[in-house]
Short mmCIF file of C-alpha atoms and ligand atoms in Angstrom, two decimals:
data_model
loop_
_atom_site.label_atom_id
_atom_site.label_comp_id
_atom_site.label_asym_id
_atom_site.label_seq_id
_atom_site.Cartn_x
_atom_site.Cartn_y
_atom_site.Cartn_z
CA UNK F 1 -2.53 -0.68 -18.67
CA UNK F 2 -0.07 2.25 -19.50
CA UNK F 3 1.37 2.55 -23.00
CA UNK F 4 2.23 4.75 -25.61
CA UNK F 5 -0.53 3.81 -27.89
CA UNK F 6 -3.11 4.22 -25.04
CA UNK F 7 -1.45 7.65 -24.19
CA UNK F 8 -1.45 8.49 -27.50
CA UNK F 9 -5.44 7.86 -27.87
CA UNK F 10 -6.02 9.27 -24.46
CA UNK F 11 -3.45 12.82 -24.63
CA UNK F 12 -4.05 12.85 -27.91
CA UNK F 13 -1.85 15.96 -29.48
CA UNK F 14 0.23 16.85 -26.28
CA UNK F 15 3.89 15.55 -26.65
CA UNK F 16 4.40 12.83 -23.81
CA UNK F 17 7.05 10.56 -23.21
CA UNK F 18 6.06 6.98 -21.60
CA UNK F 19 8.89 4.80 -20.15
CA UNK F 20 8.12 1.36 -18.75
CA UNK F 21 11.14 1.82 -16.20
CA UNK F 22 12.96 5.06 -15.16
CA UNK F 23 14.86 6.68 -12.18
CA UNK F 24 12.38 9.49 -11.95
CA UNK F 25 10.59 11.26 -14.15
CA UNK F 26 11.08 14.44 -12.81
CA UNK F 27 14.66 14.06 -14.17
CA UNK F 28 13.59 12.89 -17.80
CA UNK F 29 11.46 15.58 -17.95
CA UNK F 30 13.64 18.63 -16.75
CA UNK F 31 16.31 17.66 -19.42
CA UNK F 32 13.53 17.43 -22.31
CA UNK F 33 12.81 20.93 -20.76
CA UNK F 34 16.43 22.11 -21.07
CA UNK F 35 16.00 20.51 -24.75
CA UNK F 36 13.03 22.83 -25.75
CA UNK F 37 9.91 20.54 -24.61
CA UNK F 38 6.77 22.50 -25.29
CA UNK F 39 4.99 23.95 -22.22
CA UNK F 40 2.56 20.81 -21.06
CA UNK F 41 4.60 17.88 -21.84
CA UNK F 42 4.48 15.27 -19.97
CA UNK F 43 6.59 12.42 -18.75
CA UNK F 44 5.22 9.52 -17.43
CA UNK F 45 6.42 6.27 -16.78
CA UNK F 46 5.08 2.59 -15.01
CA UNK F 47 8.03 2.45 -12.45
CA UNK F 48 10.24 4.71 -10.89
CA UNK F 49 13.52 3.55 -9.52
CA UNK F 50 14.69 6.41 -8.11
CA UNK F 51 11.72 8.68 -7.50
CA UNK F 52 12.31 11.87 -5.01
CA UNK F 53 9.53 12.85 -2.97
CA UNK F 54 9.75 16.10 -0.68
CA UNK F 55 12.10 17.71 1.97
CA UNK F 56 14.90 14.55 0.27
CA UNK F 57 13.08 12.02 0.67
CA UNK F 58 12.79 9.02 -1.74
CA UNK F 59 9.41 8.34 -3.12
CA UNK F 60 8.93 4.22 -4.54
CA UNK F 61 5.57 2.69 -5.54
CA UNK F 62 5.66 -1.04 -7.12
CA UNK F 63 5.44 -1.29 -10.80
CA UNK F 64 2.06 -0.84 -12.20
CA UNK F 65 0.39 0.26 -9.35
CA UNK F 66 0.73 4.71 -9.36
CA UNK F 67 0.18 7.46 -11.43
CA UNK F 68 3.33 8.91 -11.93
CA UNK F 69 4.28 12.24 -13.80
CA UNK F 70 6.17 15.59 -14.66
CA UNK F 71 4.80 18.23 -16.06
CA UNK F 72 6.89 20.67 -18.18
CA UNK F 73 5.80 24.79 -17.73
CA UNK F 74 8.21 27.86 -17.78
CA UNK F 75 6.19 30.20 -16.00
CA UNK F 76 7.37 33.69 -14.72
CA UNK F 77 9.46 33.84 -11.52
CA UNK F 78 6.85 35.87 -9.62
CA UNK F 79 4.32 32.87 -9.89
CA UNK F 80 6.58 29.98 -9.11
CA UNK F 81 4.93 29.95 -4.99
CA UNK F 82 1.95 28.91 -7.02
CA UNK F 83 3.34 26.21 -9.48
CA UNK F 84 2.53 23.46 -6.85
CA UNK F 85 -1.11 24.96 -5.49
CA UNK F 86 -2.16 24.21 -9.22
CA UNK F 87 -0.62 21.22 -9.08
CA UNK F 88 -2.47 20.45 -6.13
CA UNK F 89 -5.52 21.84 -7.01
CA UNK F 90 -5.52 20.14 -10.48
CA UNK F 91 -5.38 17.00 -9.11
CA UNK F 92 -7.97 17.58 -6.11
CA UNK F 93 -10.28 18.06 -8.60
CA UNK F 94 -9.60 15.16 -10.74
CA UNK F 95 -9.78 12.81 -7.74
CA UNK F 96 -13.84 15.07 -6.73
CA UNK F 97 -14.75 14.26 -10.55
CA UNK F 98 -14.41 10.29 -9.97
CA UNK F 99 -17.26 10.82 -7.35
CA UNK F 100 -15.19 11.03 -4.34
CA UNK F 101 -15.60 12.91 -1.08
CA UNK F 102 -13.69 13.63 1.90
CA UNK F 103 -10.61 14.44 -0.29
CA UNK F 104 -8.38 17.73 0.79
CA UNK F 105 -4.84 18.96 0.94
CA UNK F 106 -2.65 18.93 3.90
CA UNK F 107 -0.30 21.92 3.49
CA UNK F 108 1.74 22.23 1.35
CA UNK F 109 0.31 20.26 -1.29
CA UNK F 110 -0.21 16.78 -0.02
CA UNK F 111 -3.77 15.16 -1.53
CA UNK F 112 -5.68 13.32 1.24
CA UNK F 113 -9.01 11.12 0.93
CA UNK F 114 -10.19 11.00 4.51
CA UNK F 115 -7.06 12.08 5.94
CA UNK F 116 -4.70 9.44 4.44
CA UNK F 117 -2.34 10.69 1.64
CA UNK F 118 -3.69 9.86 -1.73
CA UNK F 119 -1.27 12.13 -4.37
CA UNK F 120 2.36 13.88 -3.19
CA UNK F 121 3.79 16.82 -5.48
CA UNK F 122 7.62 18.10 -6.28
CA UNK F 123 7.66 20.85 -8.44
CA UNK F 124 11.55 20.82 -9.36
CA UNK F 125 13.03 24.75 -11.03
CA UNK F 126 15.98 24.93 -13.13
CA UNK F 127 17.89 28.09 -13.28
CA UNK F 128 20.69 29.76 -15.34
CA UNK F 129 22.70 32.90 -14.22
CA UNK F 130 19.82 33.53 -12.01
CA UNK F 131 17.48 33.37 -14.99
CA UNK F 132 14.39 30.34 -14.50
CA UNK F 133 14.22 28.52 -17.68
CA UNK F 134 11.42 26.03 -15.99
CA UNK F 135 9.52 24.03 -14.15
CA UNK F 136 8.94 20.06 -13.79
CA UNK F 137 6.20 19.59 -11.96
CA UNK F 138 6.07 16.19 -10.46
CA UNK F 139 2.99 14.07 -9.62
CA UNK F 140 2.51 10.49 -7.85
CA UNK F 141 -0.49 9.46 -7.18
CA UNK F 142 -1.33 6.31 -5.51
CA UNK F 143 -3.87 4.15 -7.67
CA UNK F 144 -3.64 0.63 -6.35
CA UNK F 145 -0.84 0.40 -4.25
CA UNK F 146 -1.80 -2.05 -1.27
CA UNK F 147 -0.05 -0.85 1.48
CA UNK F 148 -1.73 -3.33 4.37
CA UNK F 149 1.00 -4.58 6.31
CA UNK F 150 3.26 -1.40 6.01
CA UNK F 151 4.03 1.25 7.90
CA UNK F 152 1.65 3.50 5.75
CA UNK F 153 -1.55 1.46 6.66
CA UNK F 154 -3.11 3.66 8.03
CA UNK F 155 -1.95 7.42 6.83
CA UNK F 156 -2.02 6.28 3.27
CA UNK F 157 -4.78 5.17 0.71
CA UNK F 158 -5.49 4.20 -2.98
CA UNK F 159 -7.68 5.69 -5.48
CA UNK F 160 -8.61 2.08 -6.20
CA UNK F 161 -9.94 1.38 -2.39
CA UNK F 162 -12.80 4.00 -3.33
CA UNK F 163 -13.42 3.64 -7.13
CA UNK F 164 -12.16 -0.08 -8.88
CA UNK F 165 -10.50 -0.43 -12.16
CA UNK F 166 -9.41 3.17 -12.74
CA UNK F 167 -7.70 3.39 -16.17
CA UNK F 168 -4.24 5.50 -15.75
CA UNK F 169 -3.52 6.65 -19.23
CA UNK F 170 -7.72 8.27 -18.39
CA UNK F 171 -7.09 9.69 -15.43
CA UNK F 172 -4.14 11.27 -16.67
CA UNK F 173 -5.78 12.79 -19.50
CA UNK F 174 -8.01 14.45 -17.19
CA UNK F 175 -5.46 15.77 -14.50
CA UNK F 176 -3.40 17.14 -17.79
CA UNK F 177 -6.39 19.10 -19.10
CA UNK F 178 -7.05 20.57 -15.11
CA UNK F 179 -3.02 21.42 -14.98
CA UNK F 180 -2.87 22.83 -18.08
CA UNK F 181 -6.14 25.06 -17.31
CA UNK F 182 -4.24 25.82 -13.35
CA UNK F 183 -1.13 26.54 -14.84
CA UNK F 184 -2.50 28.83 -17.35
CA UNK F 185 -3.72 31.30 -14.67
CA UNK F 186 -1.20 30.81 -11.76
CA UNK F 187 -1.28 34.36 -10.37
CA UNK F 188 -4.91 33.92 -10.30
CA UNK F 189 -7.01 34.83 -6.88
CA UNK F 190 -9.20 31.85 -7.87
CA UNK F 191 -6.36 29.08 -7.71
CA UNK F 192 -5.43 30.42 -4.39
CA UNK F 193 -9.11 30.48 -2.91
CA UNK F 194 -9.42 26.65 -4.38
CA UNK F 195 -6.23 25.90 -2.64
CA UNK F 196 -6.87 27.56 0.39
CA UNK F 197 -10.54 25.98 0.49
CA UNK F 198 -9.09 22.68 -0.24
CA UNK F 199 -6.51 22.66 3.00
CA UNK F 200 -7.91 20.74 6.27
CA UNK F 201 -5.85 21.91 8.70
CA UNK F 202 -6.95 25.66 8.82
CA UNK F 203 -8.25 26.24 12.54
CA UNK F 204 -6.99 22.67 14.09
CA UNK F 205 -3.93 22.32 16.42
CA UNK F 206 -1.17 21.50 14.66
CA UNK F 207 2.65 20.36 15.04
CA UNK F 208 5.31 21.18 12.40
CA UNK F 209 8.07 19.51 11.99
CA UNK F 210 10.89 22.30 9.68
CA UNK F 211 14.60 22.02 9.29
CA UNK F 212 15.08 24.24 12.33
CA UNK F 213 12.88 22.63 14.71
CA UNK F 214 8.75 21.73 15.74
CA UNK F 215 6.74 24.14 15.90
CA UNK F 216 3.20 23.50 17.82
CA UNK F 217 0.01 25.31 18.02
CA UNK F 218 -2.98 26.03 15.75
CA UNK F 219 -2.97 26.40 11.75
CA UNK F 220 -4.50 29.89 11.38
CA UNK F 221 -3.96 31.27 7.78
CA UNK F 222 -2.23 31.15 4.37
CA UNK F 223 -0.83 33.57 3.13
CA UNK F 224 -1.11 34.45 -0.68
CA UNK F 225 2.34 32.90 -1.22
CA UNK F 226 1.67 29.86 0.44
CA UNK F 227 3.11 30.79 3.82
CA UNK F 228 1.46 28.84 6.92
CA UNK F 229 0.38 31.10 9.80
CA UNK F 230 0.73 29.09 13.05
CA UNK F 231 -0.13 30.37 16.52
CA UNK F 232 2.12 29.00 18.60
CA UNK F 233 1.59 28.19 22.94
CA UNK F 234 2.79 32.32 23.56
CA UNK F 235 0.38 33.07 21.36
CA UNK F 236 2.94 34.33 18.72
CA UNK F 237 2.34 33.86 14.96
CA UNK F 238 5.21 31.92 13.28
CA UNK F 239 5.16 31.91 9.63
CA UNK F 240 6.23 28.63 8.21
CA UNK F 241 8.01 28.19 4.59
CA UNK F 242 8.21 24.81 4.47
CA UNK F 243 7.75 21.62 6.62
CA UNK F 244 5.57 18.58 7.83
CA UNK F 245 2.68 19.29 8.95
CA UNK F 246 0.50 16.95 11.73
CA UNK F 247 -2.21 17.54 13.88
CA UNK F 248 -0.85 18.16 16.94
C1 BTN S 301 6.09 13.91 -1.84
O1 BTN S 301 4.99 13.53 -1.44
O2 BTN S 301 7.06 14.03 -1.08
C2 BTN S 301 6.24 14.24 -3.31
C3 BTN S 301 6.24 12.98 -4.14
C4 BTN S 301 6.39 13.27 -5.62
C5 BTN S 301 6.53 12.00 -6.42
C6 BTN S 301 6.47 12.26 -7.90
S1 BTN S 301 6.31 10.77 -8.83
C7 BTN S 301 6.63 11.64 -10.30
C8 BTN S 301 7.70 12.66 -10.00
N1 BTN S 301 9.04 12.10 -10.15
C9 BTN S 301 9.71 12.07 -8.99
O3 BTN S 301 10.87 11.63 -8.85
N2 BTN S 301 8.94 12.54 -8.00
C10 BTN S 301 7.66 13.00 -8.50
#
């Protein structure tokens, strides 16, 4: 069960905000940040009416049954590629610590247990007169949604299918600690190794859906930025910004 007094014994000092119902908590959180919100609050809530996942889309779990949450952070321009690999990376390992293998990221920063999405992430800047003044950083991760019978039956899963009665306000506790240690060091060599160890896809033929069209061949590197290397049929490298990536 998420409340405040269970956030409040498991986040103990960290300023949070808990809301039983709320169009997203991405938006909650960036205008707390505009407000002055310390670096590492968090917003979290038990439903999300209005939740935005990547590339526009919408992003809806049923009440009770996700992990969802915004980070606040005002890091420095030159380190905002990284915001989400620490994002990503924080919650990888959150998700190895319950005892669970076979989990990875599908690039960008999609977490997968077996190859079915467990945890999506939409880091969200806000900028005036082309100064940043932050960064939400937004987190859903599925804990017991059922989705048997939908059309994610088979490309997504639940923490709960591997490990039963998982306690949110817990597990967020732990992914806080991991984001603010990630976040803490973004420019660091050793968030982008995790992140590129992490990502399944290196080496395997792949197909990339991006606003100007699919690109198909074989994943071959990251670059430092986060920048996917793809080898296309010619045997030209395409660099890819950002996109959906499938094995092809
Ligand atoms: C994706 O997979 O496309 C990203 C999904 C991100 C969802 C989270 S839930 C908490 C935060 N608030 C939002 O509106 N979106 C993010």
């Amino acid at each position: 069960m998420l409340s405040v007094e269970r956030l409040e014994q498991t986040l103990e000092a960290r300023p949070f905000q808990y809301l039983e119902t709320t169009a997203s908590t991405n938006d909650v959180a960036m205008r707390w940040l505009l407000d002055g919100a310390p670096v590492g609050s968090i917003v979290t809530a038990n439903e999300q009416v209005q939740g935005r996942g990547r590339l526009g889309r919408t992003w809806y779990a049923p009440p009770g049954t996700a992990l969802m949450l915004s980070y606040v952070l005002r890091p420095a321009v030159d380190d905002l590629p990284y915001v989400g690999m620490a994002g990503a990376v924080a919650v990888l390992e959150t998700i190895q610590a319950l005892g669970m293998s076979g989990v990875g990221l599908k690039w960008p920063n999609d977490v997968q247990i077996d190859g079915r999405k467990v945890c999506g992430i939409l880091p969200e800047a806000t900028w005036q007169d082309g100064t940043l003044l932050g960064v939400v950083l937004g987190i859903g991760i599925n804990v017991r949604i059922d989705f048997a019978g939908t059309a994610f039956a088979h490309t997504a899963i639940s923490l709960e299918q591997r490990v039963p009665s998982l306690d949110r306000a817990e597990l967020l506790a732990q992914l806080a600690e991991r984001l603010d240690a990630w976040t803490a060091r973004l420019s660091a060599d050793e968030l982008f190794e995790r992140w590129r160890a992490g990502l399944v896809m290196l080496g395997r033929p792949v197909s990339i859906t991006t606003v100007t069209g699919t690109i198909t061949g074989t994943a071959e590197a990251v670059e430092r930025q986060g920048a996917l290397v793809v080898r296309d049929a010619h045997g030209v490298l395409q660099r890819v910004i950002a996109g959906d990536i499938a094995l092809g």
